Short mmCIF file of C-alpha atoms in Angstrom, two decimals:
data_model
loop_
_atom_site.label_atom_id
_atom_site.label_comp_id
_atom_site.label_asym_id
_atom_site.label_seq_id
_atom_site.Cartn_x
_atom_site.Cartn_y
_atom_site.Cartn_z
CA MET A 1 7.87 -31.01 5.65
CA ASN A 2 7.24 -28.19 3.28
CA SER A 3 3.70 -28.07 1.77
CA ILE A 4 3.47 -25.82 -1.09
CA ALA A 5 -0.05 -24.56 -2.81
CA VAL A 6 0.46 -23.10 -6.00
CA VAL A 7 -2.69 -21.18 -6.61
CA ASP A 8 -4.66 -22.00 -9.91
CA TYR A 9 -7.35 -19.70 -10.98
CA GLY A 10 -6.82 -20.59 -14.69
CA MET A 11 -4.23 -17.49 -15.36
CA GLY A 12 -0.56 -18.63 -14.79
CA ASN A 13 2.64 -20.76 -15.73
CA LEU A 14 1.62 -23.25 -13.23
CA ARG A 15 3.43 -26.31 -14.51
CA SER A 16 6.84 -24.44 -14.81
CA VAL A 17 6.30 -22.84 -11.32
CA SER A 18 5.65 -26.26 -9.44
CA LYS A 19 8.50 -28.25 -11.50
CA ALA A 20 10.87 -25.31 -10.33
CA LEU A 21 9.73 -25.66 -6.74
CA GLU A 22 10.04 -29.46 -6.88
CA TYR A 23 13.46 -29.02 -8.08
CA VAL A 24 14.69 -27.11 -5.57
CA ASP A 25 13.17 -29.19 -2.84
CA SER A 26 12.38 -32.74 -3.85
CA SER A 27 10.89 -33.38 -0.18
CA ALA A 28 8.67 -30.39 -0.73
CA VAL A 29 4.72 -31.50 -1.25
CA VAL A 30 3.92 -29.00 -4.21
CA THR A 31 0.00 -29.14 -4.95
CA VAL A 32 -1.46 -26.87 -8.08
CA THR A 33 -4.91 -26.26 -6.69
CA ASN A 34 -8.04 -24.09 -6.59
CA ASP A 35 -9.53 -25.74 -3.31
CA PRO A 36 -9.52 -23.19 -0.70
CA GLU A 37 -9.00 -25.47 1.88
CA VAL A 38 -5.91 -27.22 0.39
CA ILE A 39 -4.60 -23.55 0.27
CA ARG A 40 -5.84 -22.99 4.00
CA SER A 41 -3.36 -25.98 4.98
CA ALA A 42 -0.40 -25.31 3.07
CA SER A 43 2.64 -24.05 5.03
CA ARG A 44 3.48 -21.81 2.23
CA VAL A 45 1.47 -20.28 -0.68
CA VAL A 46 2.73 -19.41 -4.55
CA VAL A 47 0.44 -17.00 -6.37
CA PRO A 48 1.81 -16.87 -10.16
CA GLY A 49 -0.08 -15.08 -12.95
CA GLN A 50 -0.11 -14.03 -16.50
CA GLY A 51 -2.57 -12.13 -18.58
CA ALA A 52 -4.97 -8.86 -17.98
CA MET A 53 -5.74 -8.09 -14.28
CA PRO A 54 -9.34 -7.60 -15.05
CA HIS A 55 -9.65 -11.35 -15.85
CA CYS A 56 -7.30 -12.19 -13.03
CA MET A 57 -9.71 -10.69 -10.75
CA GLU A 58 -12.73 -12.19 -12.38
CA ALA A 59 -11.26 -15.38 -12.20
CA LEU A 60 -10.36 -15.27 -8.50
CA ASP A 61 -13.94 -14.11 -7.67
CA ASP A 62 -15.40 -16.78 -10.08
CA GLN A 63 -13.65 -19.67 -8.39
CA GLY A 64 -14.02 -18.30 -4.63
CA LEU A 65 -10.36 -17.75 -4.15
CA ARG A 66 -10.38 -14.16 -3.12
CA GLU A 67 -10.66 -14.79 0.56
CA VAL A 68 -8.38 -17.51 0.84
CA VAL A 69 -5.49 -15.83 -1.32
CA VAL A 70 -6.01 -12.64 1.11
CA GLU A 71 -5.91 -14.92 4.08
CA ALA A 72 -2.63 -16.40 2.89
CA ALA A 73 -0.98 -13.08 2.32
CA GLN A 74 -1.76 -12.19 5.99
CA ASN A 75 -0.41 -15.51 7.79
CA LYS A 76 1.94 -17.48 5.94
CA PRO A 77 5.02 -17.26 3.61
CA PHE A 78 3.37 -16.02 0.24
CA LEU A 79 5.21 -15.58 -3.07
CA GLY A 80 3.36 -13.50 -5.55
CA ILE A 81 4.75 -13.79 -9.25
CA CYS A 82 3.80 -11.22 -12.08
CA LEU A 83 -0.13 -10.76 -11.72
CA GLY A 84 0.40 -12.52 -8.39
CA LEU A 85 2.38 -9.30 -7.33
CA GLN A 86 0.39 -6.87 -9.03
CA MET A 87 -2.92 -8.09 -7.40
CA LEU A 88 -1.84 -7.18 -4.13
CA PHE A 89 -1.92 -3.85 -4.52
CA LYS A 90 -5.05 -1.27 -4.51
CA GLU A 91 -6.12 -0.99 -8.25
CA SER A 92 -4.60 -1.22 -11.95
CA GLU A 93 -4.94 1.11 -14.82
CA GLU A 94 -5.40 -2.10 -16.66
CA GLY A 95 -9.18 -2.08 -17.41
CA ASP A 96 -9.53 0.37 -14.31
CA THR A 97 -9.62 -2.70 -12.23
CA SER A 98 -9.97 -2.78 -8.52
CA ALA A 99 -7.20 -5.01 -6.80
CA LEU A 100 -6.84 -6.75 -3.25
CA GLY A 101 -5.57 -3.74 -1.81
CA ILE A 102 -3.16 -5.58 0.60
CA LEU A 103 -0.12 -3.42 -0.17
CA PRO A 104 -0.40 0.47 -0.92
CA GLY A 105 -0.11 1.65 -4.12
CA SER A 106 -1.26 1.12 -7.87
CA VAL A 107 -0.37 -0.57 -11.00
CA LYS A 108 0.55 1.48 -13.94
CA LYS A 109 1.01 0.96 -17.91
CA LEU A 110 4.94 0.97 -18.70
CA ASP A 111 5.77 4.39 -20.60
CA VAL A 112 9.06 3.76 -22.87
CA ARG A 113 8.65 7.04 -24.88
CA GLU A 114 11.94 7.96 -23.47
CA THR A 115 15.02 6.69 -25.43
CA ALA A 116 18.87 6.91 -24.37
CA GLY A 117 19.89 8.69 -27.59
CA ASN A 118 18.77 9.60 -31.04
CA ASN A 119 20.31 6.57 -32.49
CA THR A 120 18.47 4.23 -29.77
CA PRO A 121 15.77 2.13 -30.95
CA LYS A 122 12.50 2.83 -28.80
CA LEU A 123 11.82 -0.03 -26.42
CA LYS A 124 8.84 -2.17 -26.96
CA ILE A 125 5.96 -3.17 -24.72
CA PRO A 126 5.38 -5.96 -23.33
CA HIS A 127 9.01 -5.86 -21.84
CA MET A 128 10.16 -8.98 -22.77
CA GLY A 129 13.17 -10.71 -22.08
CA TRP A 130 16.20 -10.54 -19.58
CA ASN A 131 17.21 -7.68 -17.40
CA GLN A 132 19.10 -6.80 -14.24
CA VAL A 133 17.62 -6.47 -10.89
CA HIS A 134 18.95 -4.19 -8.40
CA GLN A 135 18.29 -5.01 -4.93
CA VAL A 136 16.95 -2.02 -2.70
CA MET A 137 16.39 -3.92 0.57
CA ALA A 138 18.51 -6.62 2.02
CA HIS A 139 16.14 -9.96 2.45
CA PRO A 140 16.64 -13.58 2.92
CA LEU A 141 15.09 -14.12 -0.45
CA TRP A 142 18.18 -12.51 -2.11
CA ASP A 143 20.66 -15.04 -0.39
CA ARG A 144 23.32 -15.79 -2.84
CA ILE A 145 22.05 -13.78 -5.57
CA ASP A 146 23.94 -10.78 -6.58
CA THR A 147 22.23 -7.29 -6.99
CA GLY A 148 22.44 -6.82 -10.60
CA THR A 149 21.52 -10.30 -11.50
CA ARG A 150 19.53 -10.56 -14.73
CA PHE A 151 15.76 -12.25 -14.46
CA TYR A 152 13.29 -12.97 -16.97
CA PHE A 153 10.46 -10.35 -17.57
CA VAL A 154 7.41 -10.43 -19.75
CA HIS A 155 4.79 -7.50 -18.84
CA SER A 156 3.01 -4.30 -19.90
CA TYR A 157 2.18 -3.00 -16.46
CA TYR A 158 4.33 -2.26 -13.22
CA VAL A 159 3.62 -1.29 -9.52
CA ALA A 160 3.96 2.10 -8.02
CA THR A 161 3.78 2.55 -4.51
CA ASP A 162 4.65 5.76 -1.95
CA GLU A 163 5.93 3.35 0.87
CA PRO A 164 9.63 2.95 -0.14
CA GLY A 165 9.98 0.47 2.88
CA ILE A 166 8.25 -2.20 0.58
CA VAL A 167 10.45 -2.11 -2.29
CA ALA A 168 12.91 -4.95 -2.43
CA GLY A 169 14.17 -4.70 -5.83
CA SER A 170 13.85 -2.32 -8.93
CA THR A 171 14.53 -2.56 -12.82
CA ASN A 172 15.22 0.13 -15.57
CA TYR A 173 12.97 0.04 -18.55
CA PRO A 174 13.99 2.44 -19.72
CA THR A 175 13.46 4.48 -16.21
CA PRO A 176 13.64 2.76 -12.72
CA PHE A 177 10.40 0.81 -11.48
CA THR A 178 9.91 -1.54 -8.84
CA CYS A 179 10.15 -5.35 -9.75
CA ALA A 180 10.03 -6.81 -6.18
CA VAL A 181 8.13 -5.83 -3.05
CA ALA A 182 8.65 -7.42 0.47
CA ARG A 183 6.55 -6.82 3.73
CA ASP A 184 6.15 -9.12 6.78
CA ASN A 185 5.48 -12.60 5.15
CA ILE A 186 5.18 -11.46 1.70
CA PHE A 187 7.70 -11.34 -1.26
CA ALA A 188 6.69 -10.77 -4.72
CA THR A 189 8.31 -10.11 -8.18
CA GLN A 190 7.38 -8.53 -11.60
CA PHE A 191 9.89 -11.11 -12.95
CA HIS A 192 9.47 -14.81 -13.24
CA PRO A 193 12.09 -17.01 -11.18
CA GLU A 194 10.68 -20.06 -12.41
CA LYS A 195 11.84 -19.03 -16.08
CA SER A 196 15.29 -17.08 -14.65
CA HIS A 197 17.73 -20.30 -14.45
CA SER A 198 20.01 -20.51 -11.75
CA ALA A 199 19.08 -17.08 -10.19
CA GLY A 200 15.37 -17.82 -10.18
CA LEU A 201 15.99 -21.15 -8.84
CA ALA A 202 18.20 -19.97 -5.87
CA LEU A 203 15.19 -17.15 -5.10
CA LEU A 204 12.70 -20.06 -5.10
CA SER A 205 15.03 -22.08 -2.63
CA ASN A 206 15.42 -19.17 -0.35
CA PHE A 207 11.61 -18.85 -0.21
CA LEU A 208 11.03 -22.55 0.80
CA LYS A 209 13.62 -22.11 3.32
CA TRP A 210 12.27 -18.54 4.53
CA ILE A 211 10.87 -18.02 8.05
CA PRO A 212 9.32 -14.76 8.22
#
């Protein structure tokens, strides 16, 4: 039986995530928790997040969750969503913040000064709404999801890495940026699968079946 810990550090769309996980596997035990021991005992861990990176890292430390999140990212199926992706990298331009440093690279502010032509309106920040995700690597979490499928985004920052082998998906806004990464037992997305209808539910279902 799957036991999934959805990490609650005070910054995430926790109810939507937990309800989506319960929907795709009614037999799963999904617990929204800030208890390190519950997280350690879970078979899978999901770290969602919305908001600002400085507040994210401060909240992790204030609630004593930094160590257990790092442990989970090292030894069990781990899904990061939005800030749960960004925190995995070394640092963020948002508030010049040090993050967990589990994956190589940094978090940078979206630059949408470029436009497709003179008559094209300037794109807005935050990047909010549906956009195509192009699969860069084959991965079990993409099972039954076509490349180019649209997912839902809400963000102003993106991850940049010099290690192309961890890039699992990209999106254009207006130029390409990494929107999904994968390494070993980690899969993480900039988009929100819990808000992405059937495609997002398929990804969450694949996560619950995934054996890294």
